[in-house]
Amino acid sequence: MNAIAFLMRIYYGVLDPILVRRRKSARLHLWGGTPASMTLDLEAGRASGSGSAQALTRMRRVAQRYDMHALGRGATPMMLDLQACGDAKGLEQQLRGLSSRNMTKIRRAGRMGYRVRPFALANHVHDVHAIKTSMAVRSGGPVLARWLLRPEHIGRQTEELQPWKPPACDTHWTIWWGVFIDTPGHRNGNLQTPERLVAYTKLARAGELVHYLDLMGHRDFLADGVMLLMHSHIAQWLLDADTPPARGARAIWYGALEHGGEGLLTWKRRAGFAPVQVRLTE
């Protein structure tokens, strides 16, 4: 276990529960209204193939830190209800209603040349490292990665371009999604990658629940709206359900109501996330 993993274990085991208890009532009052109820099935019986058991086990483990049984204990999960959106047009309508600038930002980012797609982590280990270490402080506080993270903690950088491969299981998987921009001459270690990864998410799925397990953008590109662009693309991919790994997802989960500062809370609201009372079944 590296130093960051050790410190994060202490944080989630000791400090996070204290912060959640202190913030819960005030944040719920600030948000207004009663959180909607939702029952989501992790569909454990459908997990099969490489990586599926890990995806299911990790979802169970992370969910233990949250109130996933509607008991009022633990952090309040924030989710985008995909069923409420209905389809891609419904998502766009919802985003417009939440902020008049949402679609303007998304379209502007597209015109600037940013592209969103899944990627093989091995091709962009150094880009992910650059993103993680681009800020000393984020919405959750000081970023330990700024000083302690090394590229090898993230993964092994390949020297030959690796193709992206779809997951072996349609309902239990981990897919890295990213925002890219053309950057001639750009390199990840010894690998020349003519496009640069400027934002990413480690997207995890177990049954009906999809989770932004890790969501981050490089400081130099955040103002271009790359995070909202990526979020809208992923949500649309799930709603369109054109490929088997996208079918049957009912909600996207991103952190807790009690996590982060006012800026992150505002971003979540504008992106369609809301606090929910969840019951997880299997």
Short mmCIF file of C-alpha atoms in Angstrom, two decimals:
data_model
loop_
_atom_site.label_atom_id
_atom_site.label_comp_id
_atom_site.label_asym_id
_atom_site.label_seq_id
_atom_site.Cartn_x
_atom_site.Cartn_y
_atom_site.Cartn_z
CA MET A 1 0.00 0.00 0.00
CA ASN A 2 1.47 3.38 -1.01
CA ALA A 3 1.37 6.46 1.22
CA ILE A 4 -1.65 8.01 -0.52
CA ALA A 5 -3.74 4.84 -0.18
CA PHE A 6 -2.81 4.60 3.50
CA LEU A 7 -3.73 8.22 4.22
CA MET A 8 -7.00 7.95 2.29
CA ARG A 9 -7.95 4.87 4.30
CA ILE A 10 -7.47 6.90 7.48
CA TYR A 11 -9.46 9.80 6.02
CA TYR A 12 -12.46 7.69 5.05
CA GLY A 13 -12.33 5.68 8.24
CA VAL A 14 -11.98 8.58 10.69
CA LEU A 15 -12.39 12.08 9.26
CA ASP A 16 -15.05 11.58 6.60
CA PRO A 17 -17.71 10.24 9.02
CA ILE A 18 -17.17 13.29 11.25
CA LEU A 19 -17.54 15.71 8.31
CA VAL A 20 -20.66 13.93 7.10
CA ARG A 21 -22.35 14.14 10.51
CA ARG A 22 -21.53 17.83 10.84
CA ARG A 23 -22.69 18.78 7.36
CA LYS A 24 -25.67 16.52 6.69
CA SER A 25 -28.51 18.58 8.18
CA ALA A 26 -27.25 21.92 6.86
CA ARG A 27 -26.64 20.55 3.36
CA LEU A 28 -30.08 18.91 3.19
CA HIS A 29 -31.67 22.18 4.31
CA LEU A 30 -29.62 24.14 1.77
CA TRP A 31 -30.63 21.80 -1.03
CA GLY A 32 -34.31 22.00 -0.14
CA GLY A 33 -37.00 19.36 -0.43
CA THR A 34 -37.00 15.71 0.53
CA PRO A 35 -34.54 13.42 -1.28
CA ALA A 36 -36.24 11.14 -3.78
CA SER A 37 -36.34 7.42 -3.07
CA MET A 38 -34.68 4.95 -5.41
CA THR A 39 -34.09 1.20 -5.39
CA LEU A 40 -31.20 -0.04 -7.50
CA ASP A 41 -30.17 -3.62 -8.18
CA LEU A 42 -26.46 -4.50 -8.34
CA GLU A 43 -27.47 -7.66 -10.24
CA ALA A 44 -24.73 -9.77 -8.66
CA GLY A 45 -25.96 -12.88 -10.46
CA ARG A 46 -25.16 -11.36 -13.86
CA ALA A 47 -21.49 -10.67 -13.09
CA SER A 48 -19.35 -12.81 -15.39
CA GLY A 49 -16.08 -12.49 -17.24
CA SER A 50 -12.81 -10.74 -16.54
CA GLY A 51 -13.05 -7.74 -14.23
CA SER A 52 -16.70 -8.26 -13.26
CA ALA A 53 -16.04 -9.63 -9.77
CA GLN A 54 -13.68 -6.75 -9.02
CA ALA A 55 -16.27 -4.20 -10.22
CA LEU A 56 -18.98 -5.72 -8.03
CA THR A 57 -16.75 -6.05 -4.95
CA ARG A 58 -15.51 -2.47 -5.26
CA MET A 59 -19.04 -1.10 -5.66
CA ARG A 60 -20.12 -2.92 -2.51
CA ARG A 61 -17.07 -1.66 -0.60
CA VAL A 62 -17.42 1.99 -1.60
CA ALA A 63 -21.18 1.91 -0.97
CA GLN A 64 -20.54 0.97 2.66
CA ARG A 65 -19.41 4.54 3.33
CA TYR A 66 -22.76 5.89 2.14
CA ASP A 67 -26.37 5.66 3.23
CA MET A 68 -27.38 2.99 0.74
CA HIS A 69 -30.15 1.48 2.85
CA ALA A 70 -32.22 4.63 3.52
CA LEU A 71 -31.38 4.53 7.23
CA GLY A 72 -30.22 8.13 7.58
CA ARG A 73 -26.68 7.06 8.49
CA GLY A 74 -23.63 7.66 6.33
CA ALA A 75 -23.04 10.08 3.48
CA THR A 76 -26.01 11.03 1.28
CA PRO A 77 -25.39 9.77 -2.28
CA MET A 78 -25.83 12.19 -5.18
CA MET A 79 -27.26 10.64 -8.33
CA LEU A 80 -28.51 11.52 -11.78
CA ASP A 81 -31.72 9.58 -12.39
CA LEU A 82 -31.41 8.36 -15.97
CA GLN A 83 -34.96 7.03 -16.03
CA ALA A 84 -36.25 10.51 -15.21
CA CYS A 85 -34.32 11.87 -18.21
CA GLY A 86 -35.88 9.27 -20.48
CA ASP A 87 -33.61 9.87 -23.45
CA ALA A 88 -30.90 12.20 -24.75
CA LYS A 89 -33.43 14.93 -25.52
CA GLY A 90 -34.77 14.66 -22.00
CA LEU A 91 -31.23 15.02 -20.65
CA GLU A 92 -30.65 18.15 -22.71
CA GLN A 93 -33.95 19.60 -21.55
CA GLN A 94 -33.02 18.91 -17.94
CA LEU A 95 -29.58 20.49 -18.32
CA ARG A 96 -31.13 23.57 -19.92
CA GLY A 97 -33.57 23.89 -17.05
CA LEU A 98 -30.84 23.63 -14.43
CA SER A 99 -28.65 26.32 -16.00
CA SER A 100 -29.15 28.44 -19.09
CA ARG A 101 -25.40 28.19 -19.74
CA ASN A 102 -25.06 24.40 -19.64
CA MET A 103 -25.61 23.65 -23.32
CA THR A 104 -23.66 26.74 -24.35
CA LYS A 105 -20.63 25.46 -22.43
CA ILE A 106 -20.97 21.96 -23.85
CA ARG A 107 -21.23 23.14 -27.45
CA ARG A 108 -18.42 25.63 -27.02
CA ALA A 109 -16.11 22.89 -25.74
CA GLY A 110 -16.97 20.80 -28.79
CA ARG A 111 -16.21 23.68 -31.13
CA MET A 112 -12.84 24.14 -29.42
CA GLY A 113 -11.89 20.64 -30.53
CA TYR A 114 -12.37 18.65 -27.34
CA ARG A 115 -13.47 15.04 -27.85
CA VAL A 116 -14.84 12.48 -25.39
CA ARG A 117 -14.27 8.74 -25.62
CA PRO A 118 -13.18 5.66 -23.66
CA PHE A 119 -9.44 5.02 -23.57
CA ALA A 120 -6.85 2.46 -22.54
CA LEU A 121 -5.21 3.69 -19.34
CA ALA A 122 -1.82 2.26 -20.37
CA ASN A 123 -1.62 4.82 -23.20
CA HIS A 124 -2.11 7.85 -20.94
CA VAL A 125 -0.61 7.12 -17.52
CA HIS A 126 1.47 10.31 -17.59
CA ASP A 127 -1.52 12.40 -18.67
CA VAL A 128 -3.56 11.07 -15.75
CA HIS A 129 -0.66 11.86 -13.42
CA ALA A 130 -0.44 15.40 -14.80
CA ILE A 131 -4.17 15.91 -14.22
CA LYS A 132 -4.08 14.56 -10.67
CA THR A 133 -1.12 16.75 -9.72
CA SER A 134 -2.20 19.93 -11.54
CA MET A 135 -3.77 21.50 -8.43
CA ALA A 136 -2.61 21.67 -4.83
CA VAL A 137 -6.15 22.27 -3.55
CA ARG A 138 -9.47 21.11 -4.98
CA SER A 139 -13.04 21.25 -3.70
CA GLY A 140 -12.37 18.54 -1.13
CA GLY A 141 -9.29 20.25 0.30
CA PRO A 142 -5.53 19.70 -0.12
CA VAL A 143 -4.59 17.21 -2.84
CA LEU A 144 -2.13 14.67 -1.45
CA ALA A 145 -1.34 13.47 -4.97
CA ARG A 146 0.31 16.81 -5.68
CA TRP A 147 3.27 15.77 -3.53
CA LEU A 148 3.06 12.00 -3.12
CA LEU A 149 1.73 10.50 -6.36
CA ARG A 150 4.06 8.97 -8.94
CA PRO A 151 3.06 7.71 -12.40
CA GLU A 152 3.74 4.09 -11.44
CA HIS A 153 1.10 4.37 -8.71
CA ILE A 154 -1.48 4.88 -11.47
CA GLY A 155 -0.44 2.14 -13.85
CA ARG A 156 2.24 0.90 -16.21
CA GLN A 157 2.81 3.21 -19.17
CA THR A 158 3.04 1.29 -22.43
CA GLU A 159 5.58 2.11 -25.14
CA GLU A 160 3.31 0.85 -27.92
CA LEU A 161 -0.19 2.22 -28.50
CA GLN A 162 -2.80 -0.13 -27.04
CA PRO A 163 -6.32 -0.43 -28.50
CA TRP A 164 -9.29 0.18 -26.24
CA LYS A 165 -11.24 -3.01 -25.60
CA PRO A 166 -14.88 -3.22 -24.48
CA PRO A 167 -15.50 -4.89 -21.11
CA ALA A 168 -15.97 -8.65 -20.88
CA CYS A 169 -19.17 -8.24 -18.84
CA ASP A 170 -21.97 -5.96 -20.03
CA THR A 171 -23.29 -5.19 -16.55
CA HIS A 172 -20.19 -5.16 -14.31
CA TRP A 173 -17.21 -3.23 -15.59
CA THR A 174 -14.70 -0.42 -15.22
CA ILE A 175 -14.16 1.89 -18.20
CA TRP A 176 -11.81 4.87 -18.33
CA TRP A 177 -13.40 7.79 -20.19
CA GLY A 178 -11.54 10.94 -21.12
CA VAL A 179 -11.58 14.32 -22.82
CA PHE A 180 -8.91 14.76 -25.49
CA ILE A 181 -7.49 17.66 -27.47
CA ASP A 182 -5.09 17.51 -30.43
CA THR A 183 -1.53 18.25 -29.28
CA PRO A 184 1.08 17.50 -31.97
CA GLY A 185 4.27 16.04 -30.55
CA HIS A 186 2.70 15.18 -27.20
CA ARG A 187 4.16 12.18 -25.40
CA ASN A 188 3.29 9.87 -22.54
CA GLY A 189 6.69 8.64 -21.48
CA ASN A 190 8.28 7.16 -24.61
CA LEU A 191 4.92 6.81 -26.36
CA GLN A 192 4.00 9.55 -28.79
CA THR A 193 0.31 10.39 -28.42
CA PRO A 194 -0.68 13.28 -30.73
CA GLU A 195 -3.68 14.03 -28.53
CA ARG A 196 -3.56 14.99 -24.86
CA LEU A 197 -5.87 13.71 -22.16
CA VAL A 198 -7.10 16.77 -20.22
CA ALA A 199 -9.88 15.25 -18.08
CA TYR A 200 -10.93 11.74 -17.15
CA THR A 201 -13.25 9.59 -15.11
CA LYS A 202 -12.86 6.04 -13.92
CA LEU A 203 -16.40 4.90 -14.66
CA ALA A 204 -17.58 1.83 -12.78
CA ARG A 205 -20.78 -0.17 -13.16
CA ALA A 206 -22.48 -2.85 -11.09
CA GLY A 207 -25.93 -3.76 -12.38
CA GLU A 208 -28.22 -0.74 -12.60
CA LEU A 209 -25.77 1.63 -10.91
CA VAL A 210 -22.97 3.53 -12.67
CA HIS A 211 -20.43 5.37 -10.52
CA TYR A 212 -17.98 8.20 -11.16
CA LEU A 213 -15.36 6.49 -9.06
CA ASP A 214 -12.74 9.11 -9.93
CA LEU A 215 -13.55 12.31 -11.82
CA MET A 216 -10.94 14.98 -12.45
CA GLY A 217 -9.79 17.61 -14.93
CA HIS A 218 -6.50 19.41 -15.50
CA ARG A 219 -6.42 22.88 -13.99
CA ASP A 220 -5.47 24.53 -17.30
CA PHE A 221 -8.58 23.23 -19.09
CA LEU A 222 -11.37 23.39 -16.52
CA ALA A 223 -12.54 26.81 -17.69
CA ASP A 224 -13.25 25.35 -21.14
CA GLY A 225 -16.12 23.26 -19.76
CA VAL A 226 -14.44 19.90 -20.28
CA MET A 227 -16.02 18.30 -17.20
CA LEU A 228 -19.58 19.10 -18.22
CA LEU A 229 -18.80 17.99 -21.77
CA MET A 230 -17.59 14.60 -20.54
CA HIS A 231 -20.51 14.16 -18.15
CA SER A 232 -23.07 14.92 -20.84
CA HIS A 233 -21.42 12.51 -23.29
CA ILE A 234 -21.38 9.67 -20.78
CA ALA A 235 -24.98 10.25 -19.73
CA GLN A 236 -26.05 10.37 -23.38
CA TRP A 237 -24.13 7.15 -24.10
CA LEU A 238 -26.00 5.40 -21.30
CA LEU A 239 -29.35 6.82 -22.39
CA ASP A 240 -28.86 5.93 -26.05
CA ALA A 241 -27.96 2.36 -25.00
CA ASP A 242 -26.57 1.61 -28.46
CA THR A 243 -24.00 -0.87 -27.10
CA PRO A 244 -24.50 -3.70 -24.57
CA PRO A 245 -22.33 -2.16 -21.78
CA ALA A 246 -24.61 0.92 -21.78
CA ARG A 247 -27.94 -0.89 -21.59
CA GLY A 248 -29.98 -1.15 -18.42
CA ALA A 249 -28.23 1.52 -16.34
CA ARG A 250 -30.70 3.52 -14.23
CA ALA A 251 -28.55 6.05 -12.38
CA ILE A 252 -25.14 7.74 -12.30
CA TRP A 253 -23.72 8.21 -8.82
CA TYR A 254 -21.20 10.93 -8.03
CA GLY A 255 -20.06 11.32 -4.44
CA ALA A 256 -22.12 12.69 -1.58
CA LEU A 257 -24.10 15.77 -0.68
CA GLU A 258 -21.75 16.33 2.25
CA HIS A 259 -18.53 16.15 0.22
CA GLY A 260 -16.63 19.12 -1.19
CA GLY A 261 -17.29 22.83 -1.07
CA GLU A 262 -20.03 25.05 -2.45
CA GLY A 263 -18.43 25.08 -5.90
CA LEU A 264 -18.64 21.32 -6.28
CA LEU A 265 -22.17 21.27 -4.91
CA THR A 266 -23.21 23.88 -7.48
CA TRP A 267 -21.59 21.87 -10.28
CA LYS A 268 -23.44 18.73 -9.23
CA ARG A 269 -26.76 20.56 -9.12
CA ARG A 270 -26.24 22.02 -12.59
CA ALA A 271 -25.17 18.61 -13.93
CA GLY A 272 -28.43 17.03 -12.77
CA PHE A 273 -27.28 15.26 -9.61
CA ALA A 274 -29.53 15.29 -6.56
CA PRO A 275 -29.45 13.71 -3.09
CA VAL A 276 -31.37 10.44 -2.98
CA GLN A 277 -32.53 7.86 -0.47
CA VAL A 278 -31.19 4.67 -2.00
CA ARG A 279 -31.79 1.02 -1.30
CA LEU A 280 -29.29 -1.30 -2.95
CA THR A 281 -30.38 -4.85 -3.70
CA GLU A 282 -28.64 -7.76 -5.34
#
